[in-house]
XYZ file of C-alpha atoms in Angstrom:
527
model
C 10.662 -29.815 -36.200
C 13.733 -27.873 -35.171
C 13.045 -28.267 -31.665
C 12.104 -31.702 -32.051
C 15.785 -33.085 -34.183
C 17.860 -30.790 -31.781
C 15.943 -32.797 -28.447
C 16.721 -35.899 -30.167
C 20.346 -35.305 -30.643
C 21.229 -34.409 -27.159
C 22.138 -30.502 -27.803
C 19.773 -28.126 -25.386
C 17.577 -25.756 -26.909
C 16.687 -21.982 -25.785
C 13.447 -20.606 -27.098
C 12.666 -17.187 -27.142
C 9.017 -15.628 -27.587
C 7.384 -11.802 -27.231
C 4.848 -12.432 -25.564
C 3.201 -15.067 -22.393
C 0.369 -16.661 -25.300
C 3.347 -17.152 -27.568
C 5.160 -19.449 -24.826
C 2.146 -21.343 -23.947
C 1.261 -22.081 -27.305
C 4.466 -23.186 -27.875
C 3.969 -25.509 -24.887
C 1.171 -27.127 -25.728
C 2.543 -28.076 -29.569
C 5.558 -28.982 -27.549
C 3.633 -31.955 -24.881
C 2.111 -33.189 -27.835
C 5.025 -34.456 -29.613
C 5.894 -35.706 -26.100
C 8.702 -33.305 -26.039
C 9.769 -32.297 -22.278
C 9.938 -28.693 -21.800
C 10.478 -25.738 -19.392
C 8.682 -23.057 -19.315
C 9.792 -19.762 -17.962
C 7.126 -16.697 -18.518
C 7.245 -14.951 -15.067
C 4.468 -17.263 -13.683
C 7.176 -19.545 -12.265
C 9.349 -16.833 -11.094
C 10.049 -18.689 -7.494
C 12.475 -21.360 -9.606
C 13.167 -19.107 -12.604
C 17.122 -19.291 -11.373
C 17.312 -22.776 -11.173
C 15.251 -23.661 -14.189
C 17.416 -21.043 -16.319
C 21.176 -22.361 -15.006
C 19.977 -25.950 -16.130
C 18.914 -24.966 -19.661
C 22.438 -26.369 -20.713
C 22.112 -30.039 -19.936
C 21.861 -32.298 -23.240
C 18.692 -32.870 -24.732
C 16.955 -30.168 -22.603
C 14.329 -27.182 -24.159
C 13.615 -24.265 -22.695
C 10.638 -21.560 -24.084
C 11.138 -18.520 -21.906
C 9.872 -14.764 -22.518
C 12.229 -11.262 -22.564
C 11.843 -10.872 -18.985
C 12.359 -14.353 -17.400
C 16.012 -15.254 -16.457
C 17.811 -12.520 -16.846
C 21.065 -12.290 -15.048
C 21.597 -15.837 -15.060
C 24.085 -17.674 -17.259
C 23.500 -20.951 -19.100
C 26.362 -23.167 -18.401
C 26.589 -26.574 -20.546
C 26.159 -29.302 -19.220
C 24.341 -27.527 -16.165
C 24.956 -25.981 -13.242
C 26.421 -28.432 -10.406
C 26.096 -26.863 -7.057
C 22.243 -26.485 -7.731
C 22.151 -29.806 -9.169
C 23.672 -30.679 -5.861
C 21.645 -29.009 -3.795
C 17.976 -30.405 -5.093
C 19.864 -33.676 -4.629
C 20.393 -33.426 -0.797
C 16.740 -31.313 -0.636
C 15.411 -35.085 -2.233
C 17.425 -37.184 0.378
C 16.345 -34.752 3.520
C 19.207 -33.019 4.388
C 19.336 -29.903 6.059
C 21.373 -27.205 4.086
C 21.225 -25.256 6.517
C 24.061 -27.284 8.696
C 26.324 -26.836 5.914
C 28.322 -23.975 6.185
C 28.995 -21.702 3.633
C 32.276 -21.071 3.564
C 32.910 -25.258 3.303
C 30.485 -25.259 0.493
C 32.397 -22.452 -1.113
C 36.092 -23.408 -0.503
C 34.760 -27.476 -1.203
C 33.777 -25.479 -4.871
C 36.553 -23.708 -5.045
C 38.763 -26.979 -4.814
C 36.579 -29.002 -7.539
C 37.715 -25.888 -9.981
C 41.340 -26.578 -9.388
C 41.205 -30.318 -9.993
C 41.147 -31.179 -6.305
C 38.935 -34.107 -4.360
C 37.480 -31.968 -1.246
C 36.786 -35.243 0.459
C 40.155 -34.736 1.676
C 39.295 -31.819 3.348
C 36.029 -32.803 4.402
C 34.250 -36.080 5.877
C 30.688 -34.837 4.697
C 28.087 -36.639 2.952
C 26.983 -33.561 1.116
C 30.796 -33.495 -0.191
C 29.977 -36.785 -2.341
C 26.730 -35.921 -3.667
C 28.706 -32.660 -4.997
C 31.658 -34.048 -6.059
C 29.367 -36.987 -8.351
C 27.400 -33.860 -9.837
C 29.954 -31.768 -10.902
C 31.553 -35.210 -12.607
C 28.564 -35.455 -13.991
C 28.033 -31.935 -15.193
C 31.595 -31.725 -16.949
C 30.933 -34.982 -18.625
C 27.752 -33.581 -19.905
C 28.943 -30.296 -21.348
C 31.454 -32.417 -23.256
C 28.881 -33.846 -24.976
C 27.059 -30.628 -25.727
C 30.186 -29.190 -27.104
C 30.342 -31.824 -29.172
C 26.852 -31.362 -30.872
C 26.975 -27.888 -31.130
C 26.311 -26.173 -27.903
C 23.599 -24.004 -26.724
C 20.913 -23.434 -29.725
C 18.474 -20.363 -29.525
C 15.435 -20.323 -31.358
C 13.405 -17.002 -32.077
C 10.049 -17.337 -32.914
C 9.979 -13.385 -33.945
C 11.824 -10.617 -34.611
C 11.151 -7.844 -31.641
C 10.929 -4.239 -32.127
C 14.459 -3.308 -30.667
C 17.653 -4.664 -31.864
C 18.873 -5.027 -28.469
C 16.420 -7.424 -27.426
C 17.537 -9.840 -30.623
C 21.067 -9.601 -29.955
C 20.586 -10.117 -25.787
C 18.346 -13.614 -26.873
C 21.392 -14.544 -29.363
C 24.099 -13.519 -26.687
C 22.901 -16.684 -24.512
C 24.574 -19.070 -26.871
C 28.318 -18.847 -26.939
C 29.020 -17.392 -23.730
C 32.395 -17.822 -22.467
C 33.986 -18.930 -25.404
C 31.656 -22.216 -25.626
C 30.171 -22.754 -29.143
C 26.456 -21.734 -29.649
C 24.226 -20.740 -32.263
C 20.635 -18.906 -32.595
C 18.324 -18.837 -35.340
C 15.403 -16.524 -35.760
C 12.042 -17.524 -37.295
C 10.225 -14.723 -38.499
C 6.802 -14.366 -41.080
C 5.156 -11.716 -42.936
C 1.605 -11.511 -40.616
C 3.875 -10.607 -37.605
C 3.306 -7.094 -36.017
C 7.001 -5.790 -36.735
C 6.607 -6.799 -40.479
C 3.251 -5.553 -40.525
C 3.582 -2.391 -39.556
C 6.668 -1.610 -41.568
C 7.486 -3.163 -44.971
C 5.224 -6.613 -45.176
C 3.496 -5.527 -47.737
C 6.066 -4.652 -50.044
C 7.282 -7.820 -49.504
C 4.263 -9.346 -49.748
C 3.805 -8.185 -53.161
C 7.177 -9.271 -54.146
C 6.500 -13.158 -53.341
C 3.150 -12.599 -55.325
C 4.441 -11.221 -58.380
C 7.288 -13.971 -57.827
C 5.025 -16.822 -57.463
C 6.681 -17.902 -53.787
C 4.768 -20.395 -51.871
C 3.492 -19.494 -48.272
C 5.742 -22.500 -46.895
C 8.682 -22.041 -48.539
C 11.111 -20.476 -45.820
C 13.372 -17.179 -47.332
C 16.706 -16.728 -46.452
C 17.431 -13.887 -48.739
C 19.699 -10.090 -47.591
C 16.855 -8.279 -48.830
C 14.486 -9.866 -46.061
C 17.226 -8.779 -43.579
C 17.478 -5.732 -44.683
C 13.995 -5.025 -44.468
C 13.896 -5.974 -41.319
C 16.559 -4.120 -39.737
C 15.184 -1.234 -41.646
C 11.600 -1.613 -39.715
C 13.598 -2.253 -36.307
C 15.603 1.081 -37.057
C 11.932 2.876 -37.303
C 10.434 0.969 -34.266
C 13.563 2.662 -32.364
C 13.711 5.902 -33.358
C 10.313 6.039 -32.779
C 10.590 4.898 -28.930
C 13.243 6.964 -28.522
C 11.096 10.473 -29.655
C 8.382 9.493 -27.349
C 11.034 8.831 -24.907
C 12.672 12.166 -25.075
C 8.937 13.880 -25.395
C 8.145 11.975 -21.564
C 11.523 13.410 -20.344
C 10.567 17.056 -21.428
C 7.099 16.492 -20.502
C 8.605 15.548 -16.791
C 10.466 18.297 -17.102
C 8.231 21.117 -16.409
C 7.003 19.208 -13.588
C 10.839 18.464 -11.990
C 10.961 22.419 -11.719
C 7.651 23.429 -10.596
C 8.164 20.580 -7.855
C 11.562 21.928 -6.951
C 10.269 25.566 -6.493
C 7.829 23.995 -4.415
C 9.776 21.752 -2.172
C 12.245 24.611 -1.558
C 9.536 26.791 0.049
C 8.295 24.049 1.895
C 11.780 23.503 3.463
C 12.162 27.239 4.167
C 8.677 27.259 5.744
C 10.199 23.841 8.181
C 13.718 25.759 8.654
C 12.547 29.414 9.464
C 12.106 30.630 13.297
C 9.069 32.869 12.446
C 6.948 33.333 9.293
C 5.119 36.340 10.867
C 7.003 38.651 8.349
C 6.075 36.170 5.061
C 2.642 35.981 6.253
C 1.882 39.949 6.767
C 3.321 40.654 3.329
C 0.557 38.173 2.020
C -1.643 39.812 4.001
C -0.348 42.929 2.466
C -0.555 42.162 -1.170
C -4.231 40.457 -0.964
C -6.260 42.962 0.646
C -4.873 45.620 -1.695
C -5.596 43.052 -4.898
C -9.162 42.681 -2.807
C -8.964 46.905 -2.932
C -8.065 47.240 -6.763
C -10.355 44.454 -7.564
C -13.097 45.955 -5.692
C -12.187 50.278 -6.821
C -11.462 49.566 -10.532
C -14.017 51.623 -11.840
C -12.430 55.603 -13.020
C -14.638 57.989 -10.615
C -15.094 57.282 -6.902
C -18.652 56.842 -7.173
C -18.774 53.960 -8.811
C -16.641 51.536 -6.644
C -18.312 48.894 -4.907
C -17.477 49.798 -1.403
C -20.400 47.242 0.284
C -18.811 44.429 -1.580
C -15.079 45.426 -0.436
C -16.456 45.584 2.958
C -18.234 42.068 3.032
C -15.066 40.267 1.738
C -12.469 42.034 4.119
C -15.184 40.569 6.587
C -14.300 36.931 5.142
C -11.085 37.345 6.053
C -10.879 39.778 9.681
C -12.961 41.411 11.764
C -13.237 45.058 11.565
C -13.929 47.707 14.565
C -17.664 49.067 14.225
C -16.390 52.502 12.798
C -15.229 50.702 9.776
C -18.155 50.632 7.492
C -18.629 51.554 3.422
C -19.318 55.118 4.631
C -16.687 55.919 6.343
C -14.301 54.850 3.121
C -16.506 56.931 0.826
C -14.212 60.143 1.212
C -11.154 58.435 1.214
C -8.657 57.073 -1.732
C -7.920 54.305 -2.731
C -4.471 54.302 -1.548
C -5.716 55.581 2.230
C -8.012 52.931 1.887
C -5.776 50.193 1.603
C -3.212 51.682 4.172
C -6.156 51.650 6.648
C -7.339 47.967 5.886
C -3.240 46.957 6.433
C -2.796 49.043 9.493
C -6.051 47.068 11.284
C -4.447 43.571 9.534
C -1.430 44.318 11.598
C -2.596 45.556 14.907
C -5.588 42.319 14.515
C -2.599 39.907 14.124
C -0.728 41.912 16.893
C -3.638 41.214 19.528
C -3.832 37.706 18.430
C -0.348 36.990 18.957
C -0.444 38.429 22.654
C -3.433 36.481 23.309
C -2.501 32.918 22.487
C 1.412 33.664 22.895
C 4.331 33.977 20.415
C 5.158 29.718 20.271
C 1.558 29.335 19.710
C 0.933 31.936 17.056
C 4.279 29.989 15.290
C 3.054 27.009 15.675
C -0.453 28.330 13.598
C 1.786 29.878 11.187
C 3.708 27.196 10.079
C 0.962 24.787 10.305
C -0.686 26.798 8.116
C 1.830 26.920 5.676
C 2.465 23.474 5.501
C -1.182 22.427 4.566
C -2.088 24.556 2.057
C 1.179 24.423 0.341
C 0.535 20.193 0.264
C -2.998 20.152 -0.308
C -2.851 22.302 -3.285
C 0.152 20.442 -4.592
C -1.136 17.328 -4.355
C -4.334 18.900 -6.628
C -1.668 20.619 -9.016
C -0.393 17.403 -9.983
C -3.784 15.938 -10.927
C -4.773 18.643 -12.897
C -1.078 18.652 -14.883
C -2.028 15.305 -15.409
C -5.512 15.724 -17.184
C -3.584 18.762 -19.352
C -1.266 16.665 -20.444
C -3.756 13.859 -21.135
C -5.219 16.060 -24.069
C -2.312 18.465 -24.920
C -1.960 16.374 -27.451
C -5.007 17.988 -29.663
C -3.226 21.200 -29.679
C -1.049 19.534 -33.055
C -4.661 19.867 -34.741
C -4.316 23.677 -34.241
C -0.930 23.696 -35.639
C 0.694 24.291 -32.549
C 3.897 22.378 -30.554
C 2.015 20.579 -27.823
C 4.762 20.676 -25.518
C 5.459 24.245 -25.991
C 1.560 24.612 -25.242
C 1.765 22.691 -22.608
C 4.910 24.812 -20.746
C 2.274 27.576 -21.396
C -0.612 26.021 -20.105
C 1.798 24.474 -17.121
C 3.386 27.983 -16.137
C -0.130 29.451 -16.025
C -1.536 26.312 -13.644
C 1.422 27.149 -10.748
C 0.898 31.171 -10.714
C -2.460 30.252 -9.982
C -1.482 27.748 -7.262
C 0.843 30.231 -5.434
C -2.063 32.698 -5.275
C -4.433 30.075 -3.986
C -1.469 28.860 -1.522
C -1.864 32.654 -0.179
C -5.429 32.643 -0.367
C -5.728 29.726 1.966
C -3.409 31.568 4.761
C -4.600 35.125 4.338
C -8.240 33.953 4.750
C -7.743 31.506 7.651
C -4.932 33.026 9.495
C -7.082 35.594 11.461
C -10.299 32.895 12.017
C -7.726 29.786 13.019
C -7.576 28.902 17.231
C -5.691 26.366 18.953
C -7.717 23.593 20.630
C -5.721 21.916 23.420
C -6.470 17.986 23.962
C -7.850 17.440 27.546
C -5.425 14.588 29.172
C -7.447 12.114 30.645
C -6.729 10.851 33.731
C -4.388 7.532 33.719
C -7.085 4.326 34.141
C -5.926 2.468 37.452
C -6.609 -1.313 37.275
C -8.477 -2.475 40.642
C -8.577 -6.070 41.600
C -11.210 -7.135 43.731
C -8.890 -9.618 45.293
C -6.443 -7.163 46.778
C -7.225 -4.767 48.939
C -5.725 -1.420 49.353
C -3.270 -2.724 52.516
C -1.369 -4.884 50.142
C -2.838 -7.796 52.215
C -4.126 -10.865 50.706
C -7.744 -10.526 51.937
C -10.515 -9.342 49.279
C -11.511 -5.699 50.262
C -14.953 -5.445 51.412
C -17.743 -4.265 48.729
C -20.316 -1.782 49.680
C -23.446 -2.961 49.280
C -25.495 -0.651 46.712
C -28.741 0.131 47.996
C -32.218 -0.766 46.218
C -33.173 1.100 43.099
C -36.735 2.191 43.135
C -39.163 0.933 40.334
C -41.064 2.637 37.648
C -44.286 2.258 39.553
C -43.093 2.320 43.141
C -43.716 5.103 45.495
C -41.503 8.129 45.091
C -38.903 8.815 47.998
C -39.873 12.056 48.653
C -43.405 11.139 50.739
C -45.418 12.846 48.091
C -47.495 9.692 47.734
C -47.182 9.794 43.602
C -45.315 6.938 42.182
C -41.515 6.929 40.904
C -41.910 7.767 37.165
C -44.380 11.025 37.922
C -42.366 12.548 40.556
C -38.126 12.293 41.081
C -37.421 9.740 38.339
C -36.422 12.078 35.715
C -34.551 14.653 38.072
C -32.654 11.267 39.663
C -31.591 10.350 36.154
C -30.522 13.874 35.490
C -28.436 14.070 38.405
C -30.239 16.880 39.631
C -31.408 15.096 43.061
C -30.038 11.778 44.563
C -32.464 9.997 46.835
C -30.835 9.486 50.461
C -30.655 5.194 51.144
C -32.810 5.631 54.097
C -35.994 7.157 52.370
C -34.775 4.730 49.467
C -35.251 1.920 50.961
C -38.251 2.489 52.966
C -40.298 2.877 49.960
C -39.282 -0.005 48.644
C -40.893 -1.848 51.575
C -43.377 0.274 51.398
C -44.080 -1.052 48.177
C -43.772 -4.981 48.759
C -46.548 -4.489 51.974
C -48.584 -2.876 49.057
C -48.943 0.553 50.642
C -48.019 3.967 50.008
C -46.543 7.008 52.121
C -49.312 9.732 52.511
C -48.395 12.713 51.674
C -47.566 15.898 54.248
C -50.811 17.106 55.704
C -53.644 13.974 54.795
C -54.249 11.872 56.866
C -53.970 8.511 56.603
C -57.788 7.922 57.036
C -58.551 10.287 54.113
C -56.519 8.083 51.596
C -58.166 5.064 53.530
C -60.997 6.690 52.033
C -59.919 7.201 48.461
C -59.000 4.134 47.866
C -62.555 2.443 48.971
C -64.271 4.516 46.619
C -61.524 3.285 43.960
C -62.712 -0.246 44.621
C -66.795 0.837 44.563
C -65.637 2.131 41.133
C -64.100 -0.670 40.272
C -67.077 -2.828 41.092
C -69.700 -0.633 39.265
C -67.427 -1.394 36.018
């Protein structure tokens, strides 16, 4: 009804809702009163701009949503120059041909009280010049009735959303003013202080239509607004502390990375890691108190994972030795293994491995860092059930998760630094285009084509003179590449098989396979 009495008396009317089923509801209520209507709720976002800068014109209602609009000032009466422009878009002008700097300074004179047909013999100048007549004449009249009026359908959780909605109307020192419609069964209320209210009207006997304009409603509701904030802002601040530990993890990170990119050689970083992890592997491996004990087969199979060893290097020969002469020994053959691979591919390929090393392992375990800080922080939350800070179990829990990833990130080089080779890409050779319609002269004629010769058959006779067909004799070794028939013998058994004869092999005689094949055909015939 609102809506409706505003429409009717020419003053435009901003609506503001929470949510996109709030606006089309609205909508639909609205076209059946026969009300015309915009209807911004980021659907139309392509004309959002223009829709928004012509909510001012008399008698016009706009429903829009938090998010649609923004930056974009309601001028009464409308906004000319777009009025303009959908104008001259209807007639089928080009706006491209107009230059901006006319349109501007032809704008620029309208604002001073000047005619810029003066200054310019354009049709476009009219059709301007009548709009922004228009326009003025228009927010005259909306002054008149009131200006801008914005309608809330709800209160929202934040203040700052309620007073942005009521800041459209009197902008600029142009009159304006909002109203906000609010009931007990929305969320806000709801959630904080509807039912104390709701009891009140009860015990008061209040009907369900009767609208309240009371300070104790108002109060109420700032006080739930105040709640909804601080609220926001906790779980902000928790994200930001939460993000935190993962800012500085990621910085530690990046830093080696960009060390690993800036430094000449890593040969030094990488035999310390060396260094540290086979005598962890040697500790891990000799823990037990007396010599006896230690698992010396075991220590032996996983220095194997990671280098080769010399033959004399076997659980035997470490049985009489320490466990610091072990580990001296195992570093000693690390170094001289990494010195013989180095010679062997060259320095600039062994720091090419190096790096490249480096660099994948340090992103690939990253990248699976982050996921896993993820799912931990997905159920940190429990930890409050234990009576524990969740964020300071997860900077425990967090802390924990990278000293594992820089030993894995060491892991990954120790173990594949010694087993790791170079492949070099074979260049092909560069594919030359031949046209069969110039020859190799740079004339115009077509070179001449050698003429293949015949392909034997399955089931013609071999080339050889061996007097066995094709398939039982060179076929496979042909198709190998193994032998290549000459032409010559090629082609004579091909005629040899079209006349329906075959060669006879060295030493028989022609009158011998004469014979053979009559008794063939007496076979044939006792069938």
């Amino acid at each position: 009804d609102e809506i409706e009495q505003a429409h009717k008396r020419g003053q435009p009317v901003l609506v503001g809702t929470s949510a996109i089923e709030t606006s089309e509801y609205l909508s639909r209520l609205l076209t059946r009163r026969g009300i015309p209507h915009q209807v911004l709720n980021a659907k139309n976002h392509e004309r959002e701009a223009v829709i928004i800068a012509q909510a001012g014109r008399p008698g016009a209602v706009t429903i829009a949503t938090n998010m649609a609009g923004r930056g974009v000032d309601i001028l009464l009466g409308g906004n000319a120059e777009n009025l303009a422009r959908e104008d001259l878009r209807k007639q089928g002008f080009d706006l491209n041909d107009i230059r901006e700097a006319d349109w501007i300074e032809a704008v620029d004179m309208l604002r001073k009280g000047k005619d810029p047909r003066q200054r310019f013999n354009e049709p476009w100048v009219d059709v301007l010049k009548k709009r922004w007549e228009q326009t003025k004449k228009d927010a005259k009249q909306v002054r008149q009735q009131g200006g801008l009026y914005v309608i809330g359908t709800e209160r929202h959780e934040a203040r700052r959303i309620d007073n942005q909605l009521r800041g459209r109307a009197g902008r600029q020192g142009d009159p304006g003013q909002s109203r906000f419609y609010l009931s007990l069964e929305d969320d806000l209320m709801r959630r904080f202080g509807g039912q104390n209210l709701s009891r009140i009207m009860d015990r008061l006997g209040v009907d369900e239509d009767i609208p309240l304009e009371a300070g104790m409603v108002s109060k109420a509701i700032e006080q739930a607004q105040t709640r909804v904030e601080g609220y926001n802002f906790d779980m902000r601040k928790h994200v930001l502390e939460y993000d935190d530990v993962v800012n500085k993890q990621r910085e530690i990170i990046y830093d080696q990375r960009r060390k690993v990119l800036a430094e000449p050689t890593l040969k030094p970083t990488i035999l310390n890691m060396v260094d540290e992890y086979l005598e962890k592997l040697v500790h891990a491996y000799t823990a037990a108190k007396y010599p006896e004990d230690w698992d010396l087969k075991s220590l032996h199979q996983a220095v194997l994972r990671i280098m080769p060893l010399p033959a004399k290097e076997t659980p035997e020969a470490w049985t009489n030795l320490t466990r610091e002469e072990i580990i001296d020994r195992l570093q000693a053959i690390a170094r001289q293994n990494y010195e013989e691979k180095e010679a062997r591919l060259g320095a600039e390929d062994m720091r090419r491995i190096e790096r490249l090393l480096m660099i994948q392992s340090i992103d690939r375990r990253w990248v699976r860092h982050l996921t896993d800080l993820d799912i931990l922080r997905e159920g940190i939350g429990l930890q409050a059930v234990a009576q524990q800070d969740p964020l300071v179990a997860y900077k425990r829990e967090a802390f924990e998760m990278f000293a594992d990833l820089l030993e894995r990130i060491k892991e990954d080089v120790v173990t594949q630094v010694f087993r790791v080779e170079l492949v070099r890409e074979q260049q092909r050779a560069p594919v030359r285009a031949v046209h069969p319609s110039v020859s190799g002269n740079g004339g115009g004629k077509p070179a001449p084509q050698r003429r293949q010769a015949p392909k034997l058959r399955r089931n013609d006779p071999c080339w050889c003179g061996s007097g066995k067909k094709y398939k039982d004799c060179h076929m496979k070794s042909d198709a190998a590449g193994m032998t290549s028939p000459p032409a010559d013998a090629v082609r004579r058994a091909r005629e040899q098989a079209h006349k329906g004869g075959a060669a006879a092999p060295a030493g028989v005689s022609a009158s011998s396979s004469s014979g053979r094949r009559k008794s063939k055909k007496r076979k044939k015939k006792r069938r």
